[in-house]
């Protein structure tokens, strides 16, 4: 995946960069609230607001997505504040990072942020598809973090994660943390009909039995899935990365409305709206006829003449969010943005997302986006620094929740 890196700048260039970012905000531009104390009473945007520290991304003309990635000391404001608030030990020799094969690019970005090298590991498939894992260095007595989302192919990556955990346990690692940016099977979290399985609970049991001591996951589909684990779970919310990016948009807060694509996502959308200039909320009421099949019924709320920001935790086949966007346009929405953490993008998601309904589709790199799935409206934001900072805090026994306060 192509990526544009924003490297650290000198103090003089930082001040000029700050002034350039100020021009991105109109008098009534949206603000990202409650993440930082007010840094200047003379600013035009709302108190307790945060601007995005990333320059306006360059638009590609070849259909490739925008991929703003931040490295080292160039951080989003909310993360920079949390980092400076409490000193965390970042020189421990007893921490090891290992990457599976599901998302090596994200793993490398996390290692760059943390100033570490990825551990040596040999992962291969036998002719019959079985997974072989051998660690290439000692982890005895170490705090090991295994980076592996259980994204498609889900079963392959999930089994690989368990075998890597087993290899670390048998190599006498002191603590094993499974860093799972995307936790597969999280949607199967309850029984909606008779004789159904609860695969989320089974997946949690398998990870625990394999030998993991802790799980670090991003935006699990439903909060109750955390309770399925019998080990500690650090739940990281990637909405702050998306909010920080949206704060760089010159959108009048009076024109903004946050939309939940279904009734089940109302709590998520309400929390998102509160941090986005306390924007009003609208809800798309849909009736699902079957798995991966959605039918939009009606809209609750006013979107006429507004810029609608649709918020969800994942986009799979894009049936829900695309039909919701079509309804928003019918109801008079001026522009529609789609925001989600996990870009699953199962067919025919790309066709639905690139058909002109969306001004921009904003996702993160918890799941790698294949080059064949690039389209002009796509923006990919990196969560590497967020995960890297969280890993440091877990290793140092520091507060994780304070990052977002």
C-alpha positions as MATLAB code, in Angstrom:
seq = 'XXXXXXXXXXXXXXXXXXXXXXXXXXXXXXXXXXXXXXXXXXXXXXXXXXXXXXXXXXXXXXXXXXXXXXXXXXXXXXXXXXXXXXXXXXXXXXXXXXXXXXXXXXXXXXXXXXXXXXXXXXXXXXXXXXXXXXXXXXXXXXXXXXXXXXXXXXXXXXXXXXXXXXXXXXXXXXXXXXXXXXXXXXXXXXXXXXXXXXXXXXXXXXXXXXXXXXXXXXXXXXXXXXXXXXXXXXXXXXXXXXXXXXXXXXXXXXXXXXXXXXXXXXXXXXXXXXXXXXXXXXXXXXXXXXXXXXXXXXXXXXXXXXXXXXXXXXXXXXXXXXXXXXXXXXXXXXXXXXXXXXXXXXXXXXXXXXXXXXXXXXXXXXXXXXXXXXXXXXXXXXXXXXXXXXXXXXXXXXXXXXXXX';
ca = [
       0.000    0.000    0.000;
       1.305    3.367   -0.875;
       1.748    5.750    2.032;
       2.738    9.348    2.482;
       4.788    9.895    5.629;
       4.732   13.154    7.579;
       8.154   13.376    9.178;
       9.114   15.337   12.317;
       9.638   19.057   11.827;
      11.809   21.644   13.508;
      10.364   24.169   15.969;
      10.396   26.937   13.341;
       8.623   24.810   10.782;
       6.192   23.655   13.462;
       5.079   27.226   14.094;
       4.589   27.865   10.385;
       2.702   24.597   10.116;
       0.426   25.620   12.986;
      -0.410   28.878   11.217;
      -1.170   27.005    8.016;
      -3.548   24.733    9.889;
      -5.373   27.754   11.275;
      -6.358   28.656    7.737;
      -8.182   25.352    7.447;
     -10.773   26.492    9.957;
     -13.572   28.855    9.118;
     -15.328   30.853   11.815;
     -17.869   28.092   12.277;
     -15.748   25.062   11.408;
     -16.401   21.816   13.199;
     -14.510   21.159   16.392;
     -13.382   17.990   18.112;
     -14.393   18.432   21.723;
     -13.500   17.248   25.221;
     -10.099   15.776   24.439;
      -7.843   18.628   25.570;
      -8.068   21.574   27.918;
      -8.526   24.873   26.074;
      -5.085   25.973   24.890;
      -5.983   29.523   23.892;
      -8.878   31.752   24.751;
      -8.345   33.769   21.589;
      -9.054   30.943   19.180;
     -12.086   31.151   16.968;
     -13.167   27.534   17.258;
     -14.997   26.173   20.304;
     -13.320   25.707   23.711;
     -11.779   22.313   24.457;
     -11.395   21.719   20.740;
      -8.611   20.020   18.841;
      -7.303   20.581   15.355;
      -5.825   17.838   13.240;
      -2.028   17.984   13.161;
      -1.925   16.529    9.663;
      -1.650   18.728    6.620;
      -4.491   18.573    4.156;
      -3.810   15.290    2.313;
      -2.923   15.369   -1.336;
      -5.692   14.088   -3.584;
      -4.548   11.313   -5.868;
      -5.773   11.316   -9.429;
      -5.089    7.647  -10.055;
      -7.798    6.225   -7.829;
      -5.484    5.519   -4.902;
      -6.722    6.490   -1.444;
      -5.422    9.237    0.780;
      -3.250    7.658    3.442;
      -2.064   10.240    5.964;
       0.331    8.512    8.354;
       2.072   10.195   11.261;
       5.384    9.094   12.701;
       7.548    9.673   15.760;
       6.845   13.101   17.284;
       4.257   14.265   14.748;
       1.145   13.219   16.651;
      -2.540   14.043   16.779;
      -3.123   16.640   19.493;
      -5.149   14.372   21.778;
      -2.406   11.753   21.720;
       0.404   14.278   22.166;
      -1.313   15.707   25.243;
      -1.724   12.289   26.836;
       1.846   11.408   26.046;
       3.269   14.517   27.708;
       0.938   14.292   30.681;
       2.718   11.277   32.171;
       6.170    9.998   31.477;
       6.139    6.386   30.316;
       9.203    4.167   30.361;
      10.143    3.684   26.699;
      13.529    2.049   27.074;
      12.618   -1.358   28.459;
      14.673   -4.208   26.975;
      12.043   -6.733   28.048;
       9.381   -5.813   25.497;
       9.020   -7.733   22.239;
       6.785   -7.080   19.237;
       5.886   -9.840   16.806;
       3.728   -9.541   13.716;
       1.528  -12.122   12.093;
       0.917  -12.167    8.356;
      -2.510  -10.458    8.421;
      -1.376   -6.801    8.493;
       2.429   -6.495    8.443;
       2.317   -2.860    7.251;
       0.452   -1.721   10.377;
       2.781   -3.774   12.557;
       5.803   -2.056   11.016;
       4.272    1.387   11.572;
       3.643    0.539   15.236;
       7.248   -0.592   15.617;
       8.479    2.655   14.005;
       6.439    4.710   16.422;
       7.711    2.765   19.417;
      11.310    2.877   18.236;
      11.565   -0.919   18.239;
      12.312   -3.636   15.735;
       9.761   -6.326   15.008;
      10.812   -9.651   16.452;
      12.111  -12.378   14.177;
       9.500  -15.005   13.451;
       9.085  -17.689   10.818;
       5.487  -18.317    9.729;
       4.749  -20.587    6.808;
       2.059  -22.882    5.436;
       2.504  -26.527    4.695;
       1.166  -27.963    1.461;
      -2.069  -29.006    3.172;
      -2.613  -25.503    4.607;
      -1.420  -26.131    8.169;
       0.377  -23.224    9.846;
       3.944  -23.545   11.111;
       5.389  -20.988   13.540;
       8.895  -20.664   14.965;
      10.212  -17.691   16.921;
      13.593  -16.513   15.700;
      14.746  -15.062   19.020;
      14.402  -15.662   22.743;
      11.346  -14.291   24.560;
      12.061  -15.874   27.943;
      10.868  -13.533   30.674;
       9.734  -10.897   28.149;
       6.544   -8.913   27.769;
       5.386  -10.041   24.314;
       2.864   -8.243   22.106;
       1.512  -10.157   19.108;
       0.065   -7.975   16.336;
      -2.565   -9.812   14.310;
      -6.051   -8.718   13.227;
      -8.435  -11.562   12.483;
      -9.490  -10.065    9.169;
     -10.260  -12.009    5.963;
      -9.341  -14.785    5.517;
     -10.691  -14.861    9.066;
     -10.167  -18.513    9.943;
      -6.606  -18.540    8.560;
      -5.575  -15.459   10.516;
      -7.401  -16.508   13.670;
      -5.723  -19.912   13.731;
      -2.352  -18.312   13.019;
      -2.817  -15.984   16.008;
      -3.483  -18.925   18.323;
      -0.430  -20.830   17.103;
       1.826  -17.788   17.563;
       0.443  -17.366   21.098;
       1.178  -21.024   21.766;
       4.745  -20.656   20.457;
       5.367  -17.693   22.786;
       3.903  -19.516   25.773;
       6.075  -22.555   25.153;
       9.100  -20.245   24.792;
       8.516  -19.016   28.394;
       7.305  -15.498   27.656;
       6.403  -13.738   30.907;
       3.283  -11.999   29.548;
       1.544  -12.420   26.202;
      -0.749   -9.692   24.884;
      -2.737  -10.371   21.729;
      -3.064   -7.050   19.884;
      -6.106   -7.581   17.657;
      -6.930   -4.389   15.733;
      -9.950   -6.134   14.193;
     -11.611   -8.876   16.216;
     -13.416  -11.258   13.885;
     -16.572  -13.100   14.948;
     -17.501  -10.160   17.192;
     -20.844   -9.779   15.394;
     -21.946  -13.229   16.584;
     -22.315  -11.954   20.143;
     -25.794  -13.208   21.034;
     -28.565  -15.541   19.974;
     -31.177  -13.802   17.841;
     -32.868  -17.060   16.804;
     -33.060  -20.569   18.162;
     -30.143  -23.000   17.767;
     -27.594  -20.296   16.900;
     -24.000  -20.293   18.090;
     -22.360  -17.420   19.981;
     -19.072  -17.442   18.089;
     -17.717  -14.344   19.860;
     -17.637  -16.241   23.159;
     -16.013  -19.252   21.503;
     -13.340  -17.050   19.889;
     -12.605  -15.423   23.250;
     -12.243  -18.844   24.892;
      -9.868  -20.073   22.177;
      -7.589  -17.040   22.552;
      -7.529  -17.491   26.321;
      -6.871  -21.236   26.189;
      -4.075  -20.712   23.647;
      -2.182  -18.820   26.357;
      -2.859  -15.102   25.984;
      -2.676  -13.107   29.233;
      -4.304   -9.951   27.864;
      -6.109   -8.717   24.746;
      -5.844   -5.270   23.172;
      -8.574   -4.699   20.587;
      -9.973   -1.793   18.579;
     -13.679   -0.948   18.358;
     -15.157   -4.353   19.094;
     -18.567   -4.583   17.437;
     -20.473   -4.754   20.715;
     -19.260   -3.859   24.176;
     -20.609   -7.012   25.800;
     -18.081   -9.098   23.863;
     -15.406   -7.807   26.243;
     -17.147   -9.748   29.006;
     -16.676  -12.991   27.082;
     -12.964  -12.915   27.897;
     -11.715  -14.311   31.205;
      -8.547  -12.222   30.869;
      -8.084   -8.404   30.894;
      -9.142   -6.580   27.715;
      -8.001   -3.075   26.756;
     -10.599   -1.673   24.369;
      -9.166    1.115   22.188;
     -11.537    3.519   20.436;
     -10.292    4.671   17.033;
     -12.985    7.333   16.679;
     -10.482    9.869   18.025;
      -8.273    9.383   14.965;
     -11.263    9.984   12.679;
     -12.446   12.968   14.735;
      -9.007   14.513   14.563;
      -9.052   14.205   10.782;
     -12.580   15.583   10.454;
     -11.540   18.583   12.545;
      -9.348   19.674    9.627;
     -12.408   19.997    7.372;
     -13.880   23.457    6.806;
     -17.427   22.388    7.538;
     -19.729   24.761    9.386;
     -20.837   23.170   12.653;
     -24.373   24.447   12.064;
     -24.521   22.399    8.856;
     -23.332   19.180   10.463;
     -25.416   16.151   11.438;
     -24.143   12.763   12.599;
     -26.130    9.798   11.318;
     -26.368    6.297   12.736;
     -26.930    3.817    9.875;
     -29.071    1.637   12.134;
     -30.760    1.671   15.521;
     -28.081   -0.575   17.037;
     -25.388    2.052   16.408;
     -27.179    4.948   18.106;
     -24.980    4.936   21.217;
     -21.832    4.991   19.070;
     -23.150    7.808   16.877;
     -24.320    9.832   19.891;
     -20.864    9.654   21.485;
     -19.285   10.628   18.162;
     -21.672   13.575   17.718;
     -20.990   14.860   21.229;
     -17.278   15.120   20.457;
     -17.932   16.669   17.050;
     -19.212   20.092   18.093;
     -22.138   18.397   19.875;
     -23.740   17.905   16.465;
     -27.396   16.841   16.107;
     -28.173   13.172   15.568;
     -30.220   11.369   12.920;
     -31.035    7.667   12.725;
     -31.708    5.429    9.735;
     -34.338    2.823   10.572;
     -33.815   -0.347    8.577;
     -35.190   -3.841    8.562;
     -32.746   -6.649    7.803;
     -34.128   -9.457    5.645;
     -31.096  -11.712    6.082;
     -27.352  -11.733    6.739;
     -25.563   -9.038    4.681;
     -28.917   -7.885    3.275;
     -30.408   -4.605    4.521;
     -33.523   -2.658    3.623;
     -33.859    1.014    4.574;
     -37.281    2.006    5.827;
     -37.212    5.629    6.994;
     -35.174    8.400    8.577;
     -35.497    9.807   12.086;
     -34.147   13.361   12.213;
     -33.570   16.309    9.879;
     -30.772   16.274    7.281;
     -32.106   18.732    4.704;
     -29.291   21.003    3.504;
     -26.886   19.387    5.989;
     -23.529   17.653    5.732;
     -24.268   14.150    6.999;
     -21.525   12.099    8.664;
     -22.477    8.426    8.847;
     -20.663    6.557   11.626;
     -20.282    2.801   12.030;
     -17.701    0.416   13.451;
     -17.233   -1.480   10.185;
     -18.211   -1.572    6.529;
     -18.646   -5.120    5.231;
     -20.692   -5.341    2.033;
     -21.706   -1.655    2.419;
     -25.387   -2.524    1.950;
     -26.498   -0.757    5.131;
     -24.436    2.384    4.718;
     -25.023    2.819    0.961;
     -28.801    2.464    1.248;
     -28.674    4.849    4.179;
     -26.702    7.358    2.093;
     -29.241    7.086   -0.736;
     -32.003    7.851    1.757;
     -30.073   10.846    3.118;
     -29.759   12.295   -0.388;
     -33.470   11.741   -0.949;
     -34.151   13.653    2.271;
     -32.074   16.606    1.043;
     -28.600   16.065    2.537;
     -25.996   18.268    0.811;
     -23.040   15.910    1.276;
     -22.600   12.487    2.874;
     -19.402   11.267    4.570;
     -18.964    7.650    5.651;
     -16.712    6.962    8.655;
     -15.801    3.571   10.052;
     -12.908    1.894   11.826;
     -12.805   -1.472   10.071;
     -12.777   -1.606    6.262;
     -13.824   -5.226    5.715;
     -14.960   -4.397    2.150;
     -16.517   -7.681    1.107;
     -17.904   -7.667   -2.467;
     -19.784   -5.684   -3.697;
     -18.717   -2.995   -1.183;
     -16.369   -1.134   -3.551;
     -19.017   -0.735   -6.236;
     -21.502    0.593   -3.696;
     -19.056    3.016   -2.060;
     -17.650    4.445   -5.292;
     -20.938    5.102   -7.092;
     -21.083    8.794   -6.165;
     -23.205    8.635   -3.019;
     -20.328    9.637   -0.733;
     -18.211   12.761   -0.677;
     -15.555   10.800    1.193;
     -15.226    7.344    2.775;
     -12.965    7.553    5.829;
     -11.579    4.326    7.303;
      -8.556    3.237    9.330;
      -5.883    0.665    8.600;
      -6.904   -1.877   11.268;
      -7.552   -4.055    8.207;
      -5.233   -3.740    5.194;
      -7.006   -2.333    2.144;
      -5.975   -4.195   -1.001;
      -4.817   -2.008   -3.896;
      -7.598   -3.401   -6.066;
     -10.076   -1.876   -3.602;
      -8.769    1.691   -3.916;
     -11.201    4.298   -5.217;
     -10.962    8.104   -5.379;
     -13.229    8.868   -2.409;
     -11.312    6.578   -0.032;
      -9.234    7.988    2.830;
      -7.229    5.615    5.044;
      -6.054    6.897    8.438;
      -3.348    5.138   10.429;
      -3.976    3.956   13.988;
      -0.335    2.935   14.434;
       0.541    5.731   16.862;
      -2.600    5.143   18.891;
      -1.845    1.436   19.231;
       1.855    2.072   19.825;
       1.104    4.479   22.667;
      -1.376    2.019   24.163;
       1.172   -0.807   24.018;
       3.731    1.343   25.849;
       1.199    2.126   28.555;
       0.147   -1.509   28.983;
       3.797   -2.527   29.257;
       4.490    0.243   31.787;
       1.339   -0.531   33.821;
       0.111    3.002   33.113;
      -3.442    4.170   32.518;
      -4.780    3.550   29.002;
      -8.040    5.449   29.423;
      -6.147    8.661   30.202;
      -5.109    8.837   26.536;
      -8.648    9.854   25.627;
      -9.485   12.106   28.562;
];
